[in-house]
Coordinates of C-alpha atoms in Angstrom, one line a residue:
Chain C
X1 CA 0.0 0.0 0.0
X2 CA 2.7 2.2 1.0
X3 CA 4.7 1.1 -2.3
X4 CA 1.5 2.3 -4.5
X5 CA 0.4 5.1 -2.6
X6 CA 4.6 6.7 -3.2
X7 CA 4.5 5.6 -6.6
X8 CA 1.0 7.2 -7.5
X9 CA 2.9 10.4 -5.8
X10 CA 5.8 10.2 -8.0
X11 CA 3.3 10.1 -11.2
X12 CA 1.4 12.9 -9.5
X13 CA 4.4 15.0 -9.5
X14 CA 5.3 13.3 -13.2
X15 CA 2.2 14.4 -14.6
X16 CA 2.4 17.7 -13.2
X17 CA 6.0 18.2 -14.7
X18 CA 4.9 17.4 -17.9
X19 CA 2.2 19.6 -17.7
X20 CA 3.9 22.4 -16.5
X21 CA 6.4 22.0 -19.6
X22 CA 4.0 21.5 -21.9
X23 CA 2.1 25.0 -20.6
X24 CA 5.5 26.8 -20.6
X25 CA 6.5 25.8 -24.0
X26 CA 3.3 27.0 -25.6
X27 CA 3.7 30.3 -23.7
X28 CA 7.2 30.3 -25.1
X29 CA 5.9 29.9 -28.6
X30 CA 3.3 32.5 -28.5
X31 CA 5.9 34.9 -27.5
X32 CA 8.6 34.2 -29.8
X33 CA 6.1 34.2 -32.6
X34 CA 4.6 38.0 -31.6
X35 CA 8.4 39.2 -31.4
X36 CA 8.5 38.6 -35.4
X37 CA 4.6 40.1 -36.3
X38 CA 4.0 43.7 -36.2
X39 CA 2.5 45.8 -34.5
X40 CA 6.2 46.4 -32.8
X41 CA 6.8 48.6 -30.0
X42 CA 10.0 50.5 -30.4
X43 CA 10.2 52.7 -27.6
X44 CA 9.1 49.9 -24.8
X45 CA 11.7 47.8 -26.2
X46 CA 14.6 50.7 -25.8
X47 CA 12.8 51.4 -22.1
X48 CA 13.6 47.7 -21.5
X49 CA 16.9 47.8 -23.0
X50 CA 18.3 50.4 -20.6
X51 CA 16.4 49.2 -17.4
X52 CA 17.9 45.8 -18.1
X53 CA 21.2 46.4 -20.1
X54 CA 22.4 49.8 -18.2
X55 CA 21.2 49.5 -14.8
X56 CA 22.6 46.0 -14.1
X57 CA 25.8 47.3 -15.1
X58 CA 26.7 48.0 -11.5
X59 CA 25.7 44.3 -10.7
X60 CA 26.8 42.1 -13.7
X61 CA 30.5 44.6 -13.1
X62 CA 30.9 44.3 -9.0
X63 CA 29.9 40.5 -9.7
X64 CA 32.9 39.9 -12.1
X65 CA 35.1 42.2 -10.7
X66 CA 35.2 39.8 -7.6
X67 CA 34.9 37.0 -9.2
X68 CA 38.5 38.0 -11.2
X69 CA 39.8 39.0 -7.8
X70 CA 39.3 35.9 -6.4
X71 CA 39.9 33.6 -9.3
X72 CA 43.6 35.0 -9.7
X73 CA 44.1 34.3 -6.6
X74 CA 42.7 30.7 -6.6
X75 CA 44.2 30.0 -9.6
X76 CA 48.0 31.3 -8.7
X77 CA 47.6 28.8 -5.2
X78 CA 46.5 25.7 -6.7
X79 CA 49.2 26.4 -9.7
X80 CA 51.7 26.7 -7.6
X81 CA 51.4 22.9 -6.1
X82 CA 52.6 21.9 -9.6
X83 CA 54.8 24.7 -10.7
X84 CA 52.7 26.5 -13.3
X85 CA 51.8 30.0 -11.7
X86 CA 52.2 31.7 -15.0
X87 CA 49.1 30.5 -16.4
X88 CA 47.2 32.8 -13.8
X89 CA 46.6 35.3 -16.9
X90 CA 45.5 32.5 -19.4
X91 CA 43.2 30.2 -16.6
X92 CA 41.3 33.6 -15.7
X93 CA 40.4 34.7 -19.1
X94 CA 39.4 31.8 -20.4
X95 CA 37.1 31.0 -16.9
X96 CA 35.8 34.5 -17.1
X97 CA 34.7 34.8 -20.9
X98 CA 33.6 30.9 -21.4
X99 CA 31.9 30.5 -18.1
X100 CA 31.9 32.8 -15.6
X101 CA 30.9 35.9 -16.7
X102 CA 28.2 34.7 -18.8
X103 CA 26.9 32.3 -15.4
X104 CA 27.0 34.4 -12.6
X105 CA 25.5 37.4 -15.1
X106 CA 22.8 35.8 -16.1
X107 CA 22.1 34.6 -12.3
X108 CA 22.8 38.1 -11.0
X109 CA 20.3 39.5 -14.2
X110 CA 17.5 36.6 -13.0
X111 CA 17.4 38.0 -9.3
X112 CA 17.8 41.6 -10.6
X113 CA 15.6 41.9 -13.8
X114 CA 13.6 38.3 -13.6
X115 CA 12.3 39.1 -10.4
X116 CA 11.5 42.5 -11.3
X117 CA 9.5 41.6 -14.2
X118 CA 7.5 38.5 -12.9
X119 CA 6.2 41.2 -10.1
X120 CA 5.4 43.8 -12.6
X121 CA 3.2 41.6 -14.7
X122 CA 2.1 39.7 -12.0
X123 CA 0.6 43.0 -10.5
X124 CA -0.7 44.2 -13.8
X125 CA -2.6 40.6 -14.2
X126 CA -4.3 40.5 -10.5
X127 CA -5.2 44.4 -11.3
X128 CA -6.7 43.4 -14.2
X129 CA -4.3 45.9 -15.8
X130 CA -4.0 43.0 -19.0
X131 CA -7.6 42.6 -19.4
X132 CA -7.6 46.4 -20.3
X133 CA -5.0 45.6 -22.3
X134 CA -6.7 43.7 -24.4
X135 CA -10.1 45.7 -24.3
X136 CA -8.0 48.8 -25.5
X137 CA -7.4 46.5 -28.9
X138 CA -3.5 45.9 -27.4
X139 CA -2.4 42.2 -27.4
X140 CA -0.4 41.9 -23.9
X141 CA 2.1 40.0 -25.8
X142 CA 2.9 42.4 -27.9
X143 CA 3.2 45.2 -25.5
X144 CA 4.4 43.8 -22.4
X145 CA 6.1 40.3 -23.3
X146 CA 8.1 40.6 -26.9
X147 CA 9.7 44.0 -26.4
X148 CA 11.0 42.5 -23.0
X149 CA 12.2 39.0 -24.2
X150 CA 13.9 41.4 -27.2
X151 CA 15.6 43.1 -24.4
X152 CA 16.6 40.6 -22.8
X153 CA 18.7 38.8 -25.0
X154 CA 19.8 41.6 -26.7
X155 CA 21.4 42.9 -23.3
X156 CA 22.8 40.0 -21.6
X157 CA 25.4 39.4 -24.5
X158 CA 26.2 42.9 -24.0
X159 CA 26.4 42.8 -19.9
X160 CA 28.4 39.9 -20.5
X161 CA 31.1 41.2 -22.7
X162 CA 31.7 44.1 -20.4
X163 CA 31.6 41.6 -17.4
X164 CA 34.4 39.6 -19.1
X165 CA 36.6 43.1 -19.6
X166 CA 36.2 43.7 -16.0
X167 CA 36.7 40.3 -15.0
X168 CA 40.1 40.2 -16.6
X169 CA 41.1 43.6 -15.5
X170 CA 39.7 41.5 -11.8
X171 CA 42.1 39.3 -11.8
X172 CA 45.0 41.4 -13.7
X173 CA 44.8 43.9 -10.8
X174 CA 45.2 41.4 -8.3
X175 CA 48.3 39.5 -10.0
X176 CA 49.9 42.8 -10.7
X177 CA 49.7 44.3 -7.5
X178 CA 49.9 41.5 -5.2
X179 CA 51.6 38.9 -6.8
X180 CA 53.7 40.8 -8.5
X181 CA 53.3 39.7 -12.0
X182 CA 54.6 42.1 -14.9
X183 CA 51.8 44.1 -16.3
X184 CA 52.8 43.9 -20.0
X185 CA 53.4 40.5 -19.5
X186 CA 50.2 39.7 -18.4
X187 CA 48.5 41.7 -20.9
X188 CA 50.4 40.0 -23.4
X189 CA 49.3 36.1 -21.8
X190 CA 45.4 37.3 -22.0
X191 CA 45.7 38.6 -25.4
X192 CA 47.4 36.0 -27.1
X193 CA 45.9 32.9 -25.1
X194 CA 42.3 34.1 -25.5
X195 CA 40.3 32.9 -29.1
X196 CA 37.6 34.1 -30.8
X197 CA 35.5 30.7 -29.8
X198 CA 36.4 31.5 -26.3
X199 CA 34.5 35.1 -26.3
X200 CA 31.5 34.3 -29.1
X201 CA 30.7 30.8 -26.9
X202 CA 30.2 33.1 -23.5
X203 CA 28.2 35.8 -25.1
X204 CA 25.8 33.0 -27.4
X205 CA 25.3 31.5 -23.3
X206 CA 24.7 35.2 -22.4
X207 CA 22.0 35.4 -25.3
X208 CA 20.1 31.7 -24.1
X209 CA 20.3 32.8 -20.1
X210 CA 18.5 36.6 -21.2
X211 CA 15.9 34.9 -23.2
X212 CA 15.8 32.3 -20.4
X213 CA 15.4 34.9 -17.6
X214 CA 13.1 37.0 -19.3
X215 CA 11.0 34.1 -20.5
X216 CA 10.2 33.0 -16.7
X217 CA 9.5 36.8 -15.4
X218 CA 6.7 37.2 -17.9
X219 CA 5.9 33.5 -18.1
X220 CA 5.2 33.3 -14.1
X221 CA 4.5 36.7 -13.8
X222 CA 1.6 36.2 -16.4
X223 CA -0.1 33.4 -14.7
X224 CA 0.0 34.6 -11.2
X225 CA -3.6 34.6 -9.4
X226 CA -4.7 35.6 -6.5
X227 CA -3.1 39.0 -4.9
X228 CA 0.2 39.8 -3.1
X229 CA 0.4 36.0 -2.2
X230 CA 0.3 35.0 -6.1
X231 CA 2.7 37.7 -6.9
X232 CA 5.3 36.6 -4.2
X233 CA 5.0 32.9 -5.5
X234 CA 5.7 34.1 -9.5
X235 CA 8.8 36.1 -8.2
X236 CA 10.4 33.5 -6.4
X237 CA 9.5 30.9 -9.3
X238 CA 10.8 33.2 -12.3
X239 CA 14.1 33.6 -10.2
X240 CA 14.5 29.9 -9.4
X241 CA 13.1 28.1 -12.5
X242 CA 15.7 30.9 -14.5
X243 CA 18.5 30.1 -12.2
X244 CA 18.2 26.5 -12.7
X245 CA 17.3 26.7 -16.5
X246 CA 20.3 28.7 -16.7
X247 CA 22.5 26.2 -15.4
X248 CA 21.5 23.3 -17.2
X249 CA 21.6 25.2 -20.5
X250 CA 25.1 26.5 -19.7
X251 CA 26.0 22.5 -19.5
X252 CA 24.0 21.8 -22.9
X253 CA 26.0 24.9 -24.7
X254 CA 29.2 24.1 -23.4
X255 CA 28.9 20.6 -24.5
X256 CA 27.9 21.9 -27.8
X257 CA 30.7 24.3 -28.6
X258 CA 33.5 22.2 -27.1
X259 CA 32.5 18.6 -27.8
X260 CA 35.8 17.6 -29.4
Chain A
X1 CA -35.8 41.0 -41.5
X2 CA -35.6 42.5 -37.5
X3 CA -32.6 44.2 -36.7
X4 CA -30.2 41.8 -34.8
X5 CA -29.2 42.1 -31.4
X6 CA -25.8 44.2 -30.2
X7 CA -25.4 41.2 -27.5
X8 CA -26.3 38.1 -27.8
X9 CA -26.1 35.0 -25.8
X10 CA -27.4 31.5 -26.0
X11 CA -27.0 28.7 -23.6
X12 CA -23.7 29.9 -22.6
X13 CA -22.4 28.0 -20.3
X14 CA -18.5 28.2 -18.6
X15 CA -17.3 25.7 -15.7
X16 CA -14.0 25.5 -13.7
X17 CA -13.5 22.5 -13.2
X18 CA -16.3 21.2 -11.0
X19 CA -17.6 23.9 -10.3
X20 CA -20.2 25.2 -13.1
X21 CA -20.5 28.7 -12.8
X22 CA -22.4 29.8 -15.8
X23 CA -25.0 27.1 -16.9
X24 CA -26.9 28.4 -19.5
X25 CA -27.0 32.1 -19.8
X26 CA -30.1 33.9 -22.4
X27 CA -29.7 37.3 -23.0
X28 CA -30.0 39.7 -25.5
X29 CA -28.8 43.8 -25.4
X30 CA -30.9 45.7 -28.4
X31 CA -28.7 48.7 -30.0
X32 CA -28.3 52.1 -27.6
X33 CA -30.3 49.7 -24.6
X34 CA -28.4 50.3 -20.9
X35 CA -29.4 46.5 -19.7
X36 CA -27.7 45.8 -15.6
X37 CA -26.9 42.7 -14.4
X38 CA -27.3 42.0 -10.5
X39 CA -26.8 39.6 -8.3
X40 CA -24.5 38.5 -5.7
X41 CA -20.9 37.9 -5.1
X42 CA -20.1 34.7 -7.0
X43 CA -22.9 34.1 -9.1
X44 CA -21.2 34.4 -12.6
X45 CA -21.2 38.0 -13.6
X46 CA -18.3 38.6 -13.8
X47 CA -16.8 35.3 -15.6
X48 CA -19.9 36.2 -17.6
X49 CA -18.9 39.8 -19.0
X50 CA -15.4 38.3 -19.6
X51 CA -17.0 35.9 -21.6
X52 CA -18.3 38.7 -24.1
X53 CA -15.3 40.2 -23.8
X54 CA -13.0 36.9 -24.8
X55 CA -10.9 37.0 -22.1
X56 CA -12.5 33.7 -21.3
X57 CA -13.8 31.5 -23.7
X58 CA -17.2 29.6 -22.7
X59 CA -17.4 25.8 -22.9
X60 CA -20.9 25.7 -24.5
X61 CA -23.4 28.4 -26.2
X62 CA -23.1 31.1 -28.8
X63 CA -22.3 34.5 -27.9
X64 CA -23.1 37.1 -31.4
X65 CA -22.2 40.7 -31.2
X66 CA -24.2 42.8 -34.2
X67 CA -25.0 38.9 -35.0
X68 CA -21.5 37.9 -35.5
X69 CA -20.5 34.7 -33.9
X70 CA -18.0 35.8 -31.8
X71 CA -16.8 32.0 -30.0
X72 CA -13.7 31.6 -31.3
X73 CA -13.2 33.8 -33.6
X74 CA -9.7 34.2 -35.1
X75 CA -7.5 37.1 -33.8
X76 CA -8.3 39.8 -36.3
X77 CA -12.0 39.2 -36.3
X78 CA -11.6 39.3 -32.3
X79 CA -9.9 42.5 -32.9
X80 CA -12.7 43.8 -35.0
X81 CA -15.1 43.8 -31.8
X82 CA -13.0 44.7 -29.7
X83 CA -12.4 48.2 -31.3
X84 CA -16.2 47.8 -30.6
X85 CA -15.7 47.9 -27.2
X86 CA -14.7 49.9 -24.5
X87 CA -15.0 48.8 -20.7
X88 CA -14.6 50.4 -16.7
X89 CA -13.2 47.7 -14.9
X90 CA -13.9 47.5 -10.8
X91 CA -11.0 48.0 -9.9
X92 CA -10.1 50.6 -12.6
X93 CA -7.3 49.1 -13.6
X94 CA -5.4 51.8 -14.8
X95 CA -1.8 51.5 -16.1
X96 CA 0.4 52.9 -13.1
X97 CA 3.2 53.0 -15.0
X98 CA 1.5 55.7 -16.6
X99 CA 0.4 59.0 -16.4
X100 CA -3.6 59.7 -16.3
X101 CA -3.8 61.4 -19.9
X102 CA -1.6 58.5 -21.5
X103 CA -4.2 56.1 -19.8
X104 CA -7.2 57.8 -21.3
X105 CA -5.1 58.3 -24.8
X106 CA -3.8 54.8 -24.4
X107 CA -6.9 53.1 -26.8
X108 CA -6.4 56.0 -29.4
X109 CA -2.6 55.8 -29.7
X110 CA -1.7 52.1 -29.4
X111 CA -5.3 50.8 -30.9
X112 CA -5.8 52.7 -33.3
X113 CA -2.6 54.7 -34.0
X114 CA -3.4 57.6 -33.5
X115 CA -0.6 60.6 -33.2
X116 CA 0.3 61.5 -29.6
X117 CA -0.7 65.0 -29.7
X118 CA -4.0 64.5 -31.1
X119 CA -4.9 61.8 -28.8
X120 CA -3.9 64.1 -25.5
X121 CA -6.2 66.4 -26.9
X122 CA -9.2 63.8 -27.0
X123 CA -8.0 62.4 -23.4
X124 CA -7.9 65.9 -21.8
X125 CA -11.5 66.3 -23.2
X126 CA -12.9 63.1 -22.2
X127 CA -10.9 64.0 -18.8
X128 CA -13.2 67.3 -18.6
X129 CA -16.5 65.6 -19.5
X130 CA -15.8 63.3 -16.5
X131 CA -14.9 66.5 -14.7
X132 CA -11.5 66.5 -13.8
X133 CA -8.8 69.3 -14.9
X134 CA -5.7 69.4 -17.3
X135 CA -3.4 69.0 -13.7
X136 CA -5.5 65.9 -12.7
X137 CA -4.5 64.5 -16.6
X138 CA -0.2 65.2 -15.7
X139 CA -0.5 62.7 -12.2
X140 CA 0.3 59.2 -11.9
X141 CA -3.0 57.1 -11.3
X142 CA -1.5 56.0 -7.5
X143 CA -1.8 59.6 -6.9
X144 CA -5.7 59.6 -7.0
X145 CA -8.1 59.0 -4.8
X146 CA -10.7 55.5 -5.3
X147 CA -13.6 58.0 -7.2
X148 CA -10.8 60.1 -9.2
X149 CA -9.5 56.6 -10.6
X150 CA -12.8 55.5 -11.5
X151 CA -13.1 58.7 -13.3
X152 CA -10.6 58.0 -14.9
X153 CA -10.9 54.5 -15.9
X154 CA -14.4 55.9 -17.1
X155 CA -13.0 58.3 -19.6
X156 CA -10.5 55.7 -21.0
X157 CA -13.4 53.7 -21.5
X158 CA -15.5 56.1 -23.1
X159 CA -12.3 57.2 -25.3
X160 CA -12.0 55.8 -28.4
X161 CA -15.6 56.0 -28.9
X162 CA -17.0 52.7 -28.7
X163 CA -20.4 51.3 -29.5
X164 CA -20.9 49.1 -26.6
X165 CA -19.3 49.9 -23.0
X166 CA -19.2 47.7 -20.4
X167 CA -19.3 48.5 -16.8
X168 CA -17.9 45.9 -13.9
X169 CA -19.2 47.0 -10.9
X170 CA -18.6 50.6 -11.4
X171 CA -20.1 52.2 -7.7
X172 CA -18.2 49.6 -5.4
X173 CA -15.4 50.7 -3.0
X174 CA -16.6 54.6 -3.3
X175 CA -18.9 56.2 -0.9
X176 CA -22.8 57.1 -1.7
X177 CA -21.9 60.4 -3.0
X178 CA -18.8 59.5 -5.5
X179 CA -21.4 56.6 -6.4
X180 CA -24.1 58.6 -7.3
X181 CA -21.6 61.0 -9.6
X182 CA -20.2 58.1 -11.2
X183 CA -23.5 56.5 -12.0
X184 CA -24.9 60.4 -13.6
X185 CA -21.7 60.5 -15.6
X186 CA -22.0 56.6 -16.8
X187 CA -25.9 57.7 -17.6
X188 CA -24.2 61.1 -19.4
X189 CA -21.7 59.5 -21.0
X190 CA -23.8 56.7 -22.2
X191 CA -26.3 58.9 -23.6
X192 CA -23.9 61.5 -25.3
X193 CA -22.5 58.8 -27.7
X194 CA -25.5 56.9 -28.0
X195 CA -23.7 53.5 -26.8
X196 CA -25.1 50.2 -25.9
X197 CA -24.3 49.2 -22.6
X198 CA -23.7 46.2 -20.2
X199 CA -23.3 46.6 -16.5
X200 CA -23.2 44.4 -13.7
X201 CA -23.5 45.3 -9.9
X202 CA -25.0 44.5 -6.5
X203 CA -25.3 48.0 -6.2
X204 CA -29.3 48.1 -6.6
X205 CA -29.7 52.2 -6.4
X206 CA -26.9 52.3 -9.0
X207 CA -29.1 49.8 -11.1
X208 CA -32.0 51.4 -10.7
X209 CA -30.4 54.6 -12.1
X210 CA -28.4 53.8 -15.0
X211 CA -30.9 51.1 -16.3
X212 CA -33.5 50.7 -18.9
X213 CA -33.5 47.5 -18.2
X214 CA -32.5 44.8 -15.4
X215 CA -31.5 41.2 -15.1
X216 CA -31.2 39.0 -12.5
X217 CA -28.4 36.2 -12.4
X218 CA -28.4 33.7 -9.7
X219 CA -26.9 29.8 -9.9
X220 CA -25.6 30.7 -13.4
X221 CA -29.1 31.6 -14.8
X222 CA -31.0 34.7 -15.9
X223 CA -33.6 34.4 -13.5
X224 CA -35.7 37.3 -14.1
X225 CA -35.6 40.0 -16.9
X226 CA -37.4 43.3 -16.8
X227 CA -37.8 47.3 -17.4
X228 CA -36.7 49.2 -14.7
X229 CA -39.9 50.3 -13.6
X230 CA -41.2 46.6 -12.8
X231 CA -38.0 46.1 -10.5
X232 CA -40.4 46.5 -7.1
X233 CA -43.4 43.9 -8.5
X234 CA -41.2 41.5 -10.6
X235 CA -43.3 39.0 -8.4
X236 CA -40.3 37.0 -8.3
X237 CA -39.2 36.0 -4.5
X238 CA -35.1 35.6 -5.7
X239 CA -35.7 39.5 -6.7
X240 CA -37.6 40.5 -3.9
X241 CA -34.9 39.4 -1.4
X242 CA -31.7 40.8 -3.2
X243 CA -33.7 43.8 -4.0
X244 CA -34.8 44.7 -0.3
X245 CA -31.3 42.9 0.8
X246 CA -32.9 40.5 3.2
X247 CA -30.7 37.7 4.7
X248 CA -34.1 35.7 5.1
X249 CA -35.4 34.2 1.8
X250 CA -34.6 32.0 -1.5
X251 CA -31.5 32.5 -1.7
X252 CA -29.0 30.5 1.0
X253 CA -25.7 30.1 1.5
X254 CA -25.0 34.0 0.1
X255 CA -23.3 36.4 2.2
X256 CA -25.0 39.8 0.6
X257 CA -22.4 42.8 0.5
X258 CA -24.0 45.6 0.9

């Protein structure tokens, strides 16, 4: 009895997975297809651009700045057991722009900007503010959902890039200053070690985790019922279903772009 | 052949899950009628106006607007009524990201593309005929008071001109006073573009003022449809008891709002 009632559980929970992906995937269509079809919104879309792309500047950049810090000096300790401290330069650019960067921006973007968004539009649905949407002839797709997923993974390939830039300069601070590498040198290391695969596969991650992140603040944010309660729920689950779609993507691309 | 109908509905009929909230609705709104819908909380107004609206789609029964089938529909005919449309939602639902004049303009410029300047003009009119001043039209909605939103939600409604307006509960949450404005200005407004409207309240001396004609709705039903004037000897008990707002009667199991 015990036996059947755990397994009906684990079919309960099944079921609801599959439903829950099926729901999300028909959302995710809708959306991607009302990002191609006019009527476009221009102006929302910049709005979005800057809220997203500028102001988590300060985020995505304190984020990798540490990160660099603290990678140089990880990497220069555990080197050392085997005698190949020089590689501090090469090991930090190429775990800033593949993984890092693109990783811990797109998580710091989902709490920033996924949470953000899933409480907007989750406020706007239980104050019937998208009903009158759609009785003012606007499709809340169009106006609230594609100029945002737009946004999004327009920006995070952009946050990422600078977040790489300050990474390195993280981590080339540190080696220069306090373990005394030669600046030039170092400079030199980055520049030549780094390849073009190295940047492009970080930023195409940075493109999936923006779509990703802005996909589950409007996807959760859009289905939440029920007042403050329902609004708290869709911000926590845009920020945790992001953060966990975020890693398993990063796994899929990397696998993808460095297979061989 | 006899004009057709503004609204129609036929054996509409809308369930969540078990629970079966509209189970076979009958009701038709003639052109330029004001026809109210009462009854209480939870009876199926509501899920009833969205389903004219198609924000909900019903599971049974035909819903025709100027005698158009309007049940799934495809997106540009759905778009063709609702250019038809204009609505003042309970709880106003104004955009707060917004400014008061861009929420009244917000039909004219994003529906129907109309250039920015132009459509302030029209909002800051529609803003006076609901009596409130070019200031009023520069504030965020947050910054009014419960009547001064509805106001405002009414003049968005009334906006782009539409033929048919609906009204969700437009009196509730304001005091007698703010009520009894809103309800002259819906009866105004109404009147000055010659629309077709479709209320529904619990607010009886609202009814009773912006109707020609009231229905009842109770279990999911139209349970008694009338003029105005035979509200007080519909001879129906259901009636009698909402009407008077007794706790005693047919109807059980209803906590009455006042």
């Amino acid at each position: 009895m015990i036996v059947l009632n755990l397994l009906a559980h684990i079919g309960r929970l099944f079921l609801g997975f599959l439903g829950a992906s099926g729901r999300l995937a028909i959302f995710a269509g809708r959306a991607v297809s009302h990002v191609f079809r006019p009527p476009f919104f221009p102006l929302i879309t910049l709005q979005q651009m800057i809220s997203i792309g500028y102001f988590s500047l300060p985020v995505v950049g304190l984020t990798t700045l540490f990160t660099g810090m603290a990678l140089a000096l990880q990497i220069f300790e555990g080197t050392a057991r085997f005698n190949a401290e020089g590689a501090v330069a090469q090991v930090v650019a190429i775990g800033m722009a593949r993984e890092l960067a693109p990783v811990l921006g797109g998580l710091m973007v989902a709490g920033r900007v996924g949470a953000a968004m899933a409480a907007e539009i989750g406020t706007m649905r239980v104050t019937e503010q998208i009903d009158a949407l759609t009785t003012l002839s606007t499709n809340p797709f169009k106006y609230l959902i594609a100029p945002r997923l737009i946004a999004g993974t327009l920006m995070l390939p952009f946050l990422v890039l600078v977040g790489d830039i300050i990474g390195i300069f993280g981590g080339f601070v540190i080696s220069v200053n306090l373990l005394h590498f030669n600046a030039a040198t170092y400079v030199k290391n980055t520049v030549d070690f780094l390849e073009n695969v190295d940047i492009i596969s970080g930023l195409v991650k940075a493109g999936v985790f923006g779509f990703i992140v802005t996909l589950m603040g409007c996807y959760h944010g859009f289905r939440s019922r029920g007042g403050a309660e329902g609004v708290g729920a869709a911000t926590t689950n845009a920020v945790v279903t992001a953060s966990i779609l975020i890693l398993t993507a990063n796994l899929i691309i990397t696998r993808l772009f460095f297979s061989n | 052949m006899a004009e057709s109908p503004k609204i129609s509905l036929r054996g509409v009929h809308k369930s969540f899950g078990p629970k079966h909230v509209l189970s076979g609705i009958d009701l038709d709104v003639g052109r330029g009628e004001s026809v109210v819908i009462i009854g209480g909380s939870g009876t199926g107004k509501s899920v009833m106006l969205k389903c004219i609206l198609g924000i909900l789609s019903p599971d049974q029964g035909k819903i025709a607007i100027d005698g158009v089938e309007s049940v799934g529909a495809g997106s540009a005919e759905r778009d063709r009524f609702m250019r038809k449309f204009g609505m003042l939602f309970q709880s106003a639902a104004l955009f707060d990201s917004l400014r008061v004049w861009e929420n009244v303009a917000f039909g004219l410029i994003q529906g129907k593309g109309m250039a920015r300047a132009e459509a302030r003009e029209i909002a800051l009119k529609k803003l006076a005929q609901v009596g409130l001043t070019t200031e009023v039209a520069e504030l965020r909605p947050a910054e009014l008071s419960g009547g001064m939103q509805k106001r405002v939600g009414l003049a968005r409604a009334i906006a782009t001109d539409p033929e048919i307006i609906f009204f969700d509960e437009p009196t509730t949450g304001l005091d007698p006073i703010m009520a009894d404005v809103i309800n002259d200005l819906i009866v105004s407004s109404v009147k000055d573009l010659g629309a077709t409207a479709l209320s529904i309240t619990h607010d009886i001396a609202s009814a009773r003022k912006i109707a020609d004609r009231i229905a009842m709705i109770h279990d999911g039903r139209i349970i008694w449809d009338g003029p105005v004037a035979q509200l007080d000897d519909s001879g129906n008990p259901y009636v009698d008891q909402f009407i008077n707002g007794r706790a005693d009667g047919p109807i059980k199991m209803q906590v009455l709002r006042p």
